[in-house]
C-alpha positions as a printed NumPy array, in Angstrom:
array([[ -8.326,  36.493, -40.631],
       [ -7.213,  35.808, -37.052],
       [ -8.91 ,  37.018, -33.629],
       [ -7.89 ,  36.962, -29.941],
       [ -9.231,  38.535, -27.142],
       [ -8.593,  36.956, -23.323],
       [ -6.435,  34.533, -22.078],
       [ -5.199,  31.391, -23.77 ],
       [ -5.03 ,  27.827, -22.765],
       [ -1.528,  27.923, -21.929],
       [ -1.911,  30.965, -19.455],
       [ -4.987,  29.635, -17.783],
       [ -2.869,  26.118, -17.414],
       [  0.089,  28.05 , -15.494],
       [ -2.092,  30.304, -13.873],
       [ -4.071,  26.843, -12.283],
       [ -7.49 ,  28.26 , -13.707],
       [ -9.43 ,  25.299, -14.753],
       [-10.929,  26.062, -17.776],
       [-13.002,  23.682, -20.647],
       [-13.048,  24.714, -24.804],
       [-15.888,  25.237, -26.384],
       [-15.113,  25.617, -30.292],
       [-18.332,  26.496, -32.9  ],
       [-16.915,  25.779, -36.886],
       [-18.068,  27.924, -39.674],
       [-19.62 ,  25.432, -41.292],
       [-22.554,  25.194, -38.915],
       [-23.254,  28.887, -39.464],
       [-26.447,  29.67 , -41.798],
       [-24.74 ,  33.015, -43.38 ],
       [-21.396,  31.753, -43.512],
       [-23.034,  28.708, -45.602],
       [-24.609,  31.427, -47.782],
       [-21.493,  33.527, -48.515],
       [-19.329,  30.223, -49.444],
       [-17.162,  31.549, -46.299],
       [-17.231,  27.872, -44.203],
       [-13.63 ,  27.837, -43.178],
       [-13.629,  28.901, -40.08 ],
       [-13.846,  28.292, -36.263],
       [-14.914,  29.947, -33.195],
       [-12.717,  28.729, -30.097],
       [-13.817,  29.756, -26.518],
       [-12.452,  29.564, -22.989],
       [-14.451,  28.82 , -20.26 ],
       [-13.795,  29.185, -16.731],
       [-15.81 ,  28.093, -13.539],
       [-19.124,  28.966, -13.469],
       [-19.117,  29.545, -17.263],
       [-17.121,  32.962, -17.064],
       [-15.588,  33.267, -20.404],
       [-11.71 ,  33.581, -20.075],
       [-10.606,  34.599, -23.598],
       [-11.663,  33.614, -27.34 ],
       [-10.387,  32.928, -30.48 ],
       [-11.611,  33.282, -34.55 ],
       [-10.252,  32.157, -37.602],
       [-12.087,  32.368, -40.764],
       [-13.099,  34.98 , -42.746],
       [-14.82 ,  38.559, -41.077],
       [-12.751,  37.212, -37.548],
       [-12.386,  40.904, -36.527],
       [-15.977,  41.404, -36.285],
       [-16.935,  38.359, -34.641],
       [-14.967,  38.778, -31.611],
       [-15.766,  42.121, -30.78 ],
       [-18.669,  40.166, -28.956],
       [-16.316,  38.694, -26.393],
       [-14.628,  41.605, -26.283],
       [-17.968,  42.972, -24.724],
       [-17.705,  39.953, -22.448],
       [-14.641,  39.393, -20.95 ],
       [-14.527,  43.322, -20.472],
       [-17.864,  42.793, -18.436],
       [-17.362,  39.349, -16.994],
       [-20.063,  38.09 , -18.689],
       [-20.595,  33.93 , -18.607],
       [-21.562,  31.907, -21.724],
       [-25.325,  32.383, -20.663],
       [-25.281,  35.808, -21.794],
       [-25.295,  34.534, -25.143],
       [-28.294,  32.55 , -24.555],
       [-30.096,  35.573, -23.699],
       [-28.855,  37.505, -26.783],
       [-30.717,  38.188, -29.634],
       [-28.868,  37.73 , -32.68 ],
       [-30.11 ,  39.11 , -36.048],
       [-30.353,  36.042, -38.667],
       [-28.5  ,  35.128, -40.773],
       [-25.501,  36.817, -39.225],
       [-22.087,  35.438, -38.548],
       [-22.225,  36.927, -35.315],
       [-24.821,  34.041, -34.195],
       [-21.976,  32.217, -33.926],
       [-21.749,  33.013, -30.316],
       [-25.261,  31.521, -29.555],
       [-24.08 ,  27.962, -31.489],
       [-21.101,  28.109, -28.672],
       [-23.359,  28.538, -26.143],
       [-25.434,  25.876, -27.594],
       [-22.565,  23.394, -27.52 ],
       [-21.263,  24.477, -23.841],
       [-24.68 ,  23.565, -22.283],
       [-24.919,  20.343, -24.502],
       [-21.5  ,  19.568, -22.855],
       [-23.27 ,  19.732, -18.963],
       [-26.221,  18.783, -20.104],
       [-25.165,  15.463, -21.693],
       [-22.473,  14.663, -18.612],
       [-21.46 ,  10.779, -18.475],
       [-23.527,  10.415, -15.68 ],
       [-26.753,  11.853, -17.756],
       [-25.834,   9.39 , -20.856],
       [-25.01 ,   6.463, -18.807],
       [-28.89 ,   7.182, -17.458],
       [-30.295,   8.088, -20.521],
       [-28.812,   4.664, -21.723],
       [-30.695,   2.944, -19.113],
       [-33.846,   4.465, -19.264],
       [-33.858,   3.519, -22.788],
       [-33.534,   0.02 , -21.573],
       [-36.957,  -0.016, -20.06 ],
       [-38.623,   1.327, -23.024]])
């Protein structure tokens, strides 16, 4: 199954929207593990300020999955708004909160945060 709600990278590139992916596989999903269903991938696009621009799903049950960010890009809801969501486990629909887990990793864990990190360490 395939999924797409939003923009895509090519329309946010001529459009000058800067814009950073966020993708969350299958794979790392507890129910997906439990069906056998791993093959799969959550793709998002995210603009300033964390607004999400448009998403995409492959794998299996896609059509369900992206009704979520349906709900968001119809609102204007940022990536945060899955932090604050609670998901019923194991669902495939907490896929959304392992994206949101991986776009704050990304600005928490900037070069500038590692390089420091990485120096820190060196007093230890």
């Amino acid at each position: 199954e395939l999924a797409h709600v939003g923009m895509t990278e090519a329309e946010a590139k001529d459009k000058g929207i800067a814009y950073e992916v966020v993708r969350a596989p299958f794979i790392d999903n507890d129910r997906a593990n439990a069906e056998g269903e791993t093959d799969g991938l959550l793709k998002v696009l995210v603009g300033p300020g964390g607004k999400i621009l448009g998403a995409d799903v492959v794998g299996d049950h896609a059509g369900e999955i992206i009704q979520q960010f349906c709900l968001a890009i119809a609102n204007g809801l940022k990536m945060s708004a899955f932090n604050k969501m609670i998901a019923p486990y194991p669902t495939l629909g907490e896929i959304s909160k392992a994206a949101y887990d991986e776009y704050s990793f990304k600005k928490l864990f900037t070069p500038f945060n590692k390089a420091a990190l990485k120096l820190l360490a060196m007093f230890d």
